Coordinates of C-alpha atoms and ligand atoms in Angstrom, one line a residue:
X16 CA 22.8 4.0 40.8
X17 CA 24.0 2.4 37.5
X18 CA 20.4 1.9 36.2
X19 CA 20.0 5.8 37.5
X20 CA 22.6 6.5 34.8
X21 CA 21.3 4.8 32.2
X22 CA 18.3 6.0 32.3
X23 CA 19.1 9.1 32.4
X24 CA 21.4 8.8 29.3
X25 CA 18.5 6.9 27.2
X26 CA 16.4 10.3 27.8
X27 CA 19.3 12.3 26.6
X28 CA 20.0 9.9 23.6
X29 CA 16.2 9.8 22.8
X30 CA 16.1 13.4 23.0
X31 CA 19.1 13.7 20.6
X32 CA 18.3 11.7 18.4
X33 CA 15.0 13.3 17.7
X34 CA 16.9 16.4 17.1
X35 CA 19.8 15.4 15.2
X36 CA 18.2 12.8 13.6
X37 CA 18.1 12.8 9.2
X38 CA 14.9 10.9 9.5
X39 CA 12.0 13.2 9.4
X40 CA 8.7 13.5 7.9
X41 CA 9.5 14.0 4.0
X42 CA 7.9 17.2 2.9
X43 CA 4.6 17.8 2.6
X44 CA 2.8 17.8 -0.7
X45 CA -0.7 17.9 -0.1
X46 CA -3.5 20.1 1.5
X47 CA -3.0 17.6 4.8
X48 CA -0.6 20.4 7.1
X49 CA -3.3 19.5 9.5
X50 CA -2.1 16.1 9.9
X51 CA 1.4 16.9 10.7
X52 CA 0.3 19.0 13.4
X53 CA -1.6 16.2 15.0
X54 CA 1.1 13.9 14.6
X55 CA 2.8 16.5 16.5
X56 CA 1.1 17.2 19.4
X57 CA 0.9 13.2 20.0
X58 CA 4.8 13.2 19.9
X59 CA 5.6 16.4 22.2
X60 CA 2.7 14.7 24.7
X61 CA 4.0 11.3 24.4
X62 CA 7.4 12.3 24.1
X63 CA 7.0 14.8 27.9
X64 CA 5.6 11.5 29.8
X65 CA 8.6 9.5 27.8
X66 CA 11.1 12.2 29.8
X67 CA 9.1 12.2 32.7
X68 CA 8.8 8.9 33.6
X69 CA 12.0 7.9 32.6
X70 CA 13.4 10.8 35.0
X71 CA 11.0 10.2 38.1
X72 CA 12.5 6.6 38.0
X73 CA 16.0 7.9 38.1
X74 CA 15.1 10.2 40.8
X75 CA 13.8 7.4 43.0
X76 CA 16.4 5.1 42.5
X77 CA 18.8 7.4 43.1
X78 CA 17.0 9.1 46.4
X79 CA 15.3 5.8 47.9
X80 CA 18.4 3.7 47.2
X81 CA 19.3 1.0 49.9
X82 CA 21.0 2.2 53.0
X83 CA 21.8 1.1 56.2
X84 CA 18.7 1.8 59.0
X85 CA 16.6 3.0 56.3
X86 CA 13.4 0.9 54.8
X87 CA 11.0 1.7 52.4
X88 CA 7.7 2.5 53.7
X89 CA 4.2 0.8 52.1
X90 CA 2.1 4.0 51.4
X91 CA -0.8 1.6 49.8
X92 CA -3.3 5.1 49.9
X93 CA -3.3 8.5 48.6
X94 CA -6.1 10.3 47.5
X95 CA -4.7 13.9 46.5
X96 CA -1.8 12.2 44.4
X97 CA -4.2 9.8 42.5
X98 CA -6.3 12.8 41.9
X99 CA -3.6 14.3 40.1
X100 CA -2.6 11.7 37.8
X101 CA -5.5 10.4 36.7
X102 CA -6.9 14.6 35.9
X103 CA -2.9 14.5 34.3
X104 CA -3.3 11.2 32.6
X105 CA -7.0 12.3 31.0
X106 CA -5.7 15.7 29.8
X107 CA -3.1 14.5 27.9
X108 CA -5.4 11.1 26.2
X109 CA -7.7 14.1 25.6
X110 CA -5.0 16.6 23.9
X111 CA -4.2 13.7 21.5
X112 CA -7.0 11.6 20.6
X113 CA -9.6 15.1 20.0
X114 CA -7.9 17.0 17.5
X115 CA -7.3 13.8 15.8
X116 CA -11.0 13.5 15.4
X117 CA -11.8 16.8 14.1
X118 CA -9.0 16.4 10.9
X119 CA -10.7 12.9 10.4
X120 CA -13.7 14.4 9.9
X121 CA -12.9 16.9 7.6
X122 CA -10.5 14.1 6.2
X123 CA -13.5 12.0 4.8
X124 CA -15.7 15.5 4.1
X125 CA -14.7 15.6 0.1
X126 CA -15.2 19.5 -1.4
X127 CA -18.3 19.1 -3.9
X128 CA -16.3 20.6 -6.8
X129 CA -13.5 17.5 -5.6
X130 CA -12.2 15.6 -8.9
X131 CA -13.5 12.0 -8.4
X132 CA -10.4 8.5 -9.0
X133 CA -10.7 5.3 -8.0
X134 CA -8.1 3.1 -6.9
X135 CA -8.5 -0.6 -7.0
X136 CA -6.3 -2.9 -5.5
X137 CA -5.8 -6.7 -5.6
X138 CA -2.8 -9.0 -4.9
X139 CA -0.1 -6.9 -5.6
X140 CA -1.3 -4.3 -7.3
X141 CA -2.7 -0.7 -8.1
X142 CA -5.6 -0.3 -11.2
X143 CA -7.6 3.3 -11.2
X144 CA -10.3 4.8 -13.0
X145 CA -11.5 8.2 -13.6
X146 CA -15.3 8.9 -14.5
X147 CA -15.8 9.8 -18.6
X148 CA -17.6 12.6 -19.9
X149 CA -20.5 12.2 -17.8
X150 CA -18.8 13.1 -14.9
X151 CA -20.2 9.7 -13.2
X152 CA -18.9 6.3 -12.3
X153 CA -20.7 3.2 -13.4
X154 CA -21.8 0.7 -11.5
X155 CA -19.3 -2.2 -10.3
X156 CA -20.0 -5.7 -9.1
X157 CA -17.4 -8.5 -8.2
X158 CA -19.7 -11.1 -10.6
X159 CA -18.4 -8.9 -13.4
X160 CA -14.5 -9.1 -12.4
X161 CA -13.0 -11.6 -15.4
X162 CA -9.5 -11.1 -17.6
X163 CA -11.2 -9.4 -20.3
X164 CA -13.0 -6.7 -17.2
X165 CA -10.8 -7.1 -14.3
X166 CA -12.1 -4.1 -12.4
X167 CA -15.5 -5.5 -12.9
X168 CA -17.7 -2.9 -14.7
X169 CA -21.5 -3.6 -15.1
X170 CA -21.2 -4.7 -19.5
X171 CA -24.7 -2.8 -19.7
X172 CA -24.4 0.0 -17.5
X173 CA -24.5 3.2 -20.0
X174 CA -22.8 5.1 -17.1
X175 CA -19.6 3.1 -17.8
X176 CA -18.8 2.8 -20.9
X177 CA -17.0 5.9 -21.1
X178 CA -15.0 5.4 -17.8
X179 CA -11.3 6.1 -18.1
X180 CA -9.2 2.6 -17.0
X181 CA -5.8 2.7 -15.8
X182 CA -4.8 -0.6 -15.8
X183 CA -1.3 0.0 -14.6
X184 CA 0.4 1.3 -11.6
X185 CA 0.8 4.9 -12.5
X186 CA -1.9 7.1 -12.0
X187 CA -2.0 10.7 -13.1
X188 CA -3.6 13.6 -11.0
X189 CA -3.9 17.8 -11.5
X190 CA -2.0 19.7 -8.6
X191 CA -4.5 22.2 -7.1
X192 CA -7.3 20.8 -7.4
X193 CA -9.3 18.9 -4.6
X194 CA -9.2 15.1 -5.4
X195 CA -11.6 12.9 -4.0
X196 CA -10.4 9.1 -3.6
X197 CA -13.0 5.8 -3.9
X198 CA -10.8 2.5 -2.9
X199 CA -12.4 -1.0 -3.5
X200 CA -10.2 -4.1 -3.1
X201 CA -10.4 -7.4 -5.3
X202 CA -9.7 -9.8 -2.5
X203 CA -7.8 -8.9 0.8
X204 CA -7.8 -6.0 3.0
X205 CA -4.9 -3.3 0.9
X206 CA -4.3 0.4 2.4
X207 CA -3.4 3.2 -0.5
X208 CA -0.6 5.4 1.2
X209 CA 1.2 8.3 -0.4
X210 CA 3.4 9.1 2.3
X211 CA 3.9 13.3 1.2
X212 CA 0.1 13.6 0.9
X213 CA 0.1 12.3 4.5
X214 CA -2.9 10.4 3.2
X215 CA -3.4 7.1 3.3
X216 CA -7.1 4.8 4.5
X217 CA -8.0 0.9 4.2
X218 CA -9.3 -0.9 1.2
X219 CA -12.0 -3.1 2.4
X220 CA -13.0 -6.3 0.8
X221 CA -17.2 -5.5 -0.3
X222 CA -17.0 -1.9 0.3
X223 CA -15.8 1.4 -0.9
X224 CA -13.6 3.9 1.5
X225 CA -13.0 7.2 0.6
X226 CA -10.8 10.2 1.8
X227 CA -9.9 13.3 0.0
X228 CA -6.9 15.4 -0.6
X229 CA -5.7 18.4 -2.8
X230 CA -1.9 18.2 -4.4
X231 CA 0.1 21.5 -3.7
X232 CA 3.1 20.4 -5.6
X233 CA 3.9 18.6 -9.0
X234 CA 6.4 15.5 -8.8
X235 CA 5.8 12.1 -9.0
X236 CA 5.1 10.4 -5.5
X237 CA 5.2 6.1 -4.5
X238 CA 2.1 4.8 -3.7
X239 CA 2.4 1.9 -0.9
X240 CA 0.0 -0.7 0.3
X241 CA 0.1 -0.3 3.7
X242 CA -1.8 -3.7 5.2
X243 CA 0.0 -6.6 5.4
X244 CA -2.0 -8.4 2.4
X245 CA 0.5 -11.4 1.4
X246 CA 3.9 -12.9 0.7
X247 CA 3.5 -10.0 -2.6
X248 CA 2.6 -7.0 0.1
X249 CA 6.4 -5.2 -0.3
X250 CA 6.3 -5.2 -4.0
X251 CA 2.5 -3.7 -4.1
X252 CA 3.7 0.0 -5.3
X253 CA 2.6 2.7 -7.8
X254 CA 3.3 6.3 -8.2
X255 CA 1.1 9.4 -8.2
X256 CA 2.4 11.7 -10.6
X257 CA 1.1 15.1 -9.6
X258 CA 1.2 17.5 -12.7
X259 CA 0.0 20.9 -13.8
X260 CA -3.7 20.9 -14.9
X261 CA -3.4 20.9 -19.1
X262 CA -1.0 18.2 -18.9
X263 CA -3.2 16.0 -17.0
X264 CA -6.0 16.5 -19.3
X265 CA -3.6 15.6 -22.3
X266 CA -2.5 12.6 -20.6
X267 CA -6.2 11.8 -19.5
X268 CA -7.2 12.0 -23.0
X269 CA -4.8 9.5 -24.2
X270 CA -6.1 6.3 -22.3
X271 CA -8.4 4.3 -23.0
X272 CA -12.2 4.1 -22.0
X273 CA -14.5 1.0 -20.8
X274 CA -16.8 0.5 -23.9
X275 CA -13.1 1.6 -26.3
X276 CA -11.5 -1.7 -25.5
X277 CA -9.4 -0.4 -22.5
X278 CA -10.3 -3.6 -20.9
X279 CA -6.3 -4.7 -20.6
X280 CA -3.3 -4.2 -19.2
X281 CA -1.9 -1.7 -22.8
X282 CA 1.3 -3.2 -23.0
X283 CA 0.5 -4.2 -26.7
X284 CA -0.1 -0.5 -27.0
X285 CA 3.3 0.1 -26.5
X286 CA 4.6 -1.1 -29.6
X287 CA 7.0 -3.2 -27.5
X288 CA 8.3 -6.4 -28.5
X289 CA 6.6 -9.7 -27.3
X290 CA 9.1 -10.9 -24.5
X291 CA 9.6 -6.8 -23.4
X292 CA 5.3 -6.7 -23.2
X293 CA 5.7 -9.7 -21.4
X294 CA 8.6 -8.2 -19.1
X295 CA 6.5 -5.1 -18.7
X296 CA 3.8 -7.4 -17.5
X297 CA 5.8 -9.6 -14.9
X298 CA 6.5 -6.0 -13.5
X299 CA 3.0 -4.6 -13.5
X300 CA 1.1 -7.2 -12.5
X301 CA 3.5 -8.2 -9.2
X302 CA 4.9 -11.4 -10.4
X303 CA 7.9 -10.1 -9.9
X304 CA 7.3 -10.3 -6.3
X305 CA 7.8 -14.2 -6.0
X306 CA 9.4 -15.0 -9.2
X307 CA 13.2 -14.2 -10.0
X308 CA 14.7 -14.0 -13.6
X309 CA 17.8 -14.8 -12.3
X310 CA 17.6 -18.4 -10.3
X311 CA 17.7 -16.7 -7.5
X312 CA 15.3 -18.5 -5.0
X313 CA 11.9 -16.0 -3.7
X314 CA 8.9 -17.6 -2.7
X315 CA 7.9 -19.1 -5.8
X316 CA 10.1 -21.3 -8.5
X317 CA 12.5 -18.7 -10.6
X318 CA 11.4 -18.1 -14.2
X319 CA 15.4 -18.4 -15.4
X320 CA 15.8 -22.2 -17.1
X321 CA 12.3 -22.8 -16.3
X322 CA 10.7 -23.1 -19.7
X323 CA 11.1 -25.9 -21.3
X324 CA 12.4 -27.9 -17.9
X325 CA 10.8 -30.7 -16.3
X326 CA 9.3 -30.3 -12.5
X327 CA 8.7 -32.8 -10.1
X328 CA 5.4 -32.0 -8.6
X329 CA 4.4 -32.4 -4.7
X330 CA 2.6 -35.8 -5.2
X331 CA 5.9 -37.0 -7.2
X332 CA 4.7 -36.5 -10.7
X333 CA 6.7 -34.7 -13.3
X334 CA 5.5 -32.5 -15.6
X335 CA 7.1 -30.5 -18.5
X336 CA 7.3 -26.8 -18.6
X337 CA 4.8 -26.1 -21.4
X338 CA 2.8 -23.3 -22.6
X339 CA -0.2 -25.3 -21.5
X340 CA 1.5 -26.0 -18.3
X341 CA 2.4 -22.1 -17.5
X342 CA -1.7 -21.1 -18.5
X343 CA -2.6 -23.6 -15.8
X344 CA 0.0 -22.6 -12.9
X345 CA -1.6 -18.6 -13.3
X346 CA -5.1 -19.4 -14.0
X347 CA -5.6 -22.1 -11.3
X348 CA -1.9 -22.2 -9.1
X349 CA -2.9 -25.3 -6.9
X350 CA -3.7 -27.4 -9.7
X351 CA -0.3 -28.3 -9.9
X352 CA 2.0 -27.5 -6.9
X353 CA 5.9 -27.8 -7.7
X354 CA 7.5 -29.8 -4.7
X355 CA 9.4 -27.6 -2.6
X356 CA 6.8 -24.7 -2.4
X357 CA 4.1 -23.6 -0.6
X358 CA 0.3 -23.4 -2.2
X359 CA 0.2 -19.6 -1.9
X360 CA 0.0 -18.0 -4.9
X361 CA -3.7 -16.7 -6.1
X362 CA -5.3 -16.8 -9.5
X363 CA -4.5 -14.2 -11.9
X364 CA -7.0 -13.7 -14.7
X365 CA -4.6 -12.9 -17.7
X366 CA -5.9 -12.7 -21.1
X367 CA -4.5 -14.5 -24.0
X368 CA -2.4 -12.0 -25.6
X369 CA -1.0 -11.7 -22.0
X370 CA -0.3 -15.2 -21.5
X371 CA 1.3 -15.2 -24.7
X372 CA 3.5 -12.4 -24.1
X373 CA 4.4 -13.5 -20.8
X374 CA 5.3 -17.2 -22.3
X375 CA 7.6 -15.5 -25.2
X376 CA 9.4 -13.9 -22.1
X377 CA 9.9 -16.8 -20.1
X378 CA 11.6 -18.4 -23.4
X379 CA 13.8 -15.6 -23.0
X380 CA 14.9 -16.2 -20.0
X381 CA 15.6 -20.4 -20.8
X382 CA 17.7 -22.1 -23.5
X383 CA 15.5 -24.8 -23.5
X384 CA 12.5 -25.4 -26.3
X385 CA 9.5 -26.8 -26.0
X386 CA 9.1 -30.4 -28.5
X387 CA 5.5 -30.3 -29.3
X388 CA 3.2 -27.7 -31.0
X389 CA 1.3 -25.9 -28.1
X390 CA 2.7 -22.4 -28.2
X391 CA -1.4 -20.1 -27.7
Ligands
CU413 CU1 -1.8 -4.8 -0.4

């Protein structure tokens, strides 16, 4: 009888809590309504058998309880009653998995007028690129990929060179206007998700995916990865910003293309300081992720008192803090492993005004100095 009750209140509480709850969907901001709906016929089918069961249970515990001169009888076959559930259990695996397939296809179905981005992800984080005048991407290949071309464009493809590069989180997009998405990954398996948009699909290592989807309001929207793709995977965000046509064409204008240099992360082109670039570029490029400014201990050794100090090194070794040392450690990490941590983190190719920036920032961050001449 107790478990009757608690059952029965768990229903009750479930079905509360959907009602009450603050937690919804946030709202929508894209083309997708069709989604929602989906995701709502799964929850009112799922959510019926959820009651149901949960309900029949407490109804049998409750009516076939234990009593004295009374034993359950073993009713091993009945045709009519499996019948019914498994017509029952069909119908409703039918109701949710078919509409499902008919959004899907229109999902991956771009419009032909559809504004072509691409959206490149590597450990742990978003780069993009939007097609020049041409109106055509060029040609990629991962033989290409180095610091100087780190989305790996094809140096001689004249389809290229006047491709648009992002190479920071924040991507820019026209509200209205159908938007057709190409992802590639660098390394691991990412997933773009902009929760509003209700749009989200798998980056594949040596392919591209694609899904489209048309912005129906302006704001400026998170972009998660949403694969599990490393000990970086929470801090692997950018934002959409969603704005009215002529301003997206203004800020389109503004960046850089393929054969114009725009090669790098443009943190010089900010004007900022050496240490901020360098700051700017701990941020952007997901170092942040595994490496504290404050001591505090992440995954990998904190940046704060690091310059300049000596580290003891798995195999016993020591080994001073150096600008040569710090190239090393982000061009080729398990060179040197620093005793106490794990051999996780990948190569990044930076360039090096990027090193150098990123060195003047670590000195910011230690009162130590560095004896001999070796600053790039
Ligand atoms: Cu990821």
């Amino acid at each position: 009888m107790a478990l009757a009750i608690v059952l029965m209140a768990l229903v009750a509480a479930a079905v509360l809590f959907h009602f009450l709850s603050p937690w919804w969907l946030t709202p929508l901001a894209s083309n997708w309504g069709q989604i929602d709906t989906t995701l709502m016929i799964t929850l009112a089918i799922t959510g019926a058998f959820f009651i149901a069961i949960n309900l029949f249970i407490a109804y049998c515990l409750i009516r076939f309880r234990q009593r004295d001169g009374h034993r359950a009888a073993h009713d091993p076959e009945n045709k009519k009653l499996e019948g019914w559930l498994t017509g029952l259990t069909a119908v409703g695996i039918i109701a949710m998995l078919a509409p499902g397939l008919f959004v899907y296809a229109a999902y991956i179905d771009p419009p032909a007028d559809s504004l072509v981005f691409e959206a490149v992800g590597q450990q742990w984080q978003w780069r993009f690129r939007f097609p020049g005048r041409d109106g055509r991407l060029g040609v990629t290949d991962s033989r290409f990929v180095s610091a100087e071309n780190p989305l790996g464009l094809a140096p001689n493809d004249p389809r290229g060179q006047d491709d648009v590069l992002i190479l920071n989180s924040e991507v820019h997009l026209p509200v209205g206007k159908p938007i057709k998405v190409l992802l590639r990954s660098q390394d691991v398996l990412h997933d773009f998700y902009v929760p509003p948009f209700r749009a989200r699909m798998n980056l594949v290592p040596g392919m591209v995916t694609h899904f489209w989807f048309t912005p129906t309001r302006t704001g400026r929207f998170e972009i998660l990865c949403a694969q599990l793709c490393g000990v970086g995977h929470f801090n692997m965000r950018g934002y959409v910003v969603v704005e009215e046509p002529a301003a997206f064409q203004a800020w389109l204008g503004r960046q850089s293309t393929f054969a114009h240099g725009a090669t790098r992360t443009p943190v010089a082109a900010t004007g900022a300081a050496l240490p901020a670039q360098g700051k700017l570029l701990a941020q952007s490029r997901g170092c942040v992720a595994c490496h504290s400014d404050d001591g505090s201990a992440r995954v990998g050794p904190s940046w704060k008192g690091l310059y300049g100090k000596t580290e003891t090194l798995a195999d016993g070794s020591t080994v001073q803090v150096d600008p040569a040392y710090i190239a090393e450690s982000i061009r080729t990490p398990n060179a040197k492993i620093v005793h106490g941590y794990p051999a996780i983190m990948p190569p990044f190719s930076l360039s090096d005004p990027e090193l150098a920036a990123l060195i003047a920032y670590m000195k910011t961050l230690s009162d130590k100095t560095v004896a001999q001449a070796g600053t790039p």
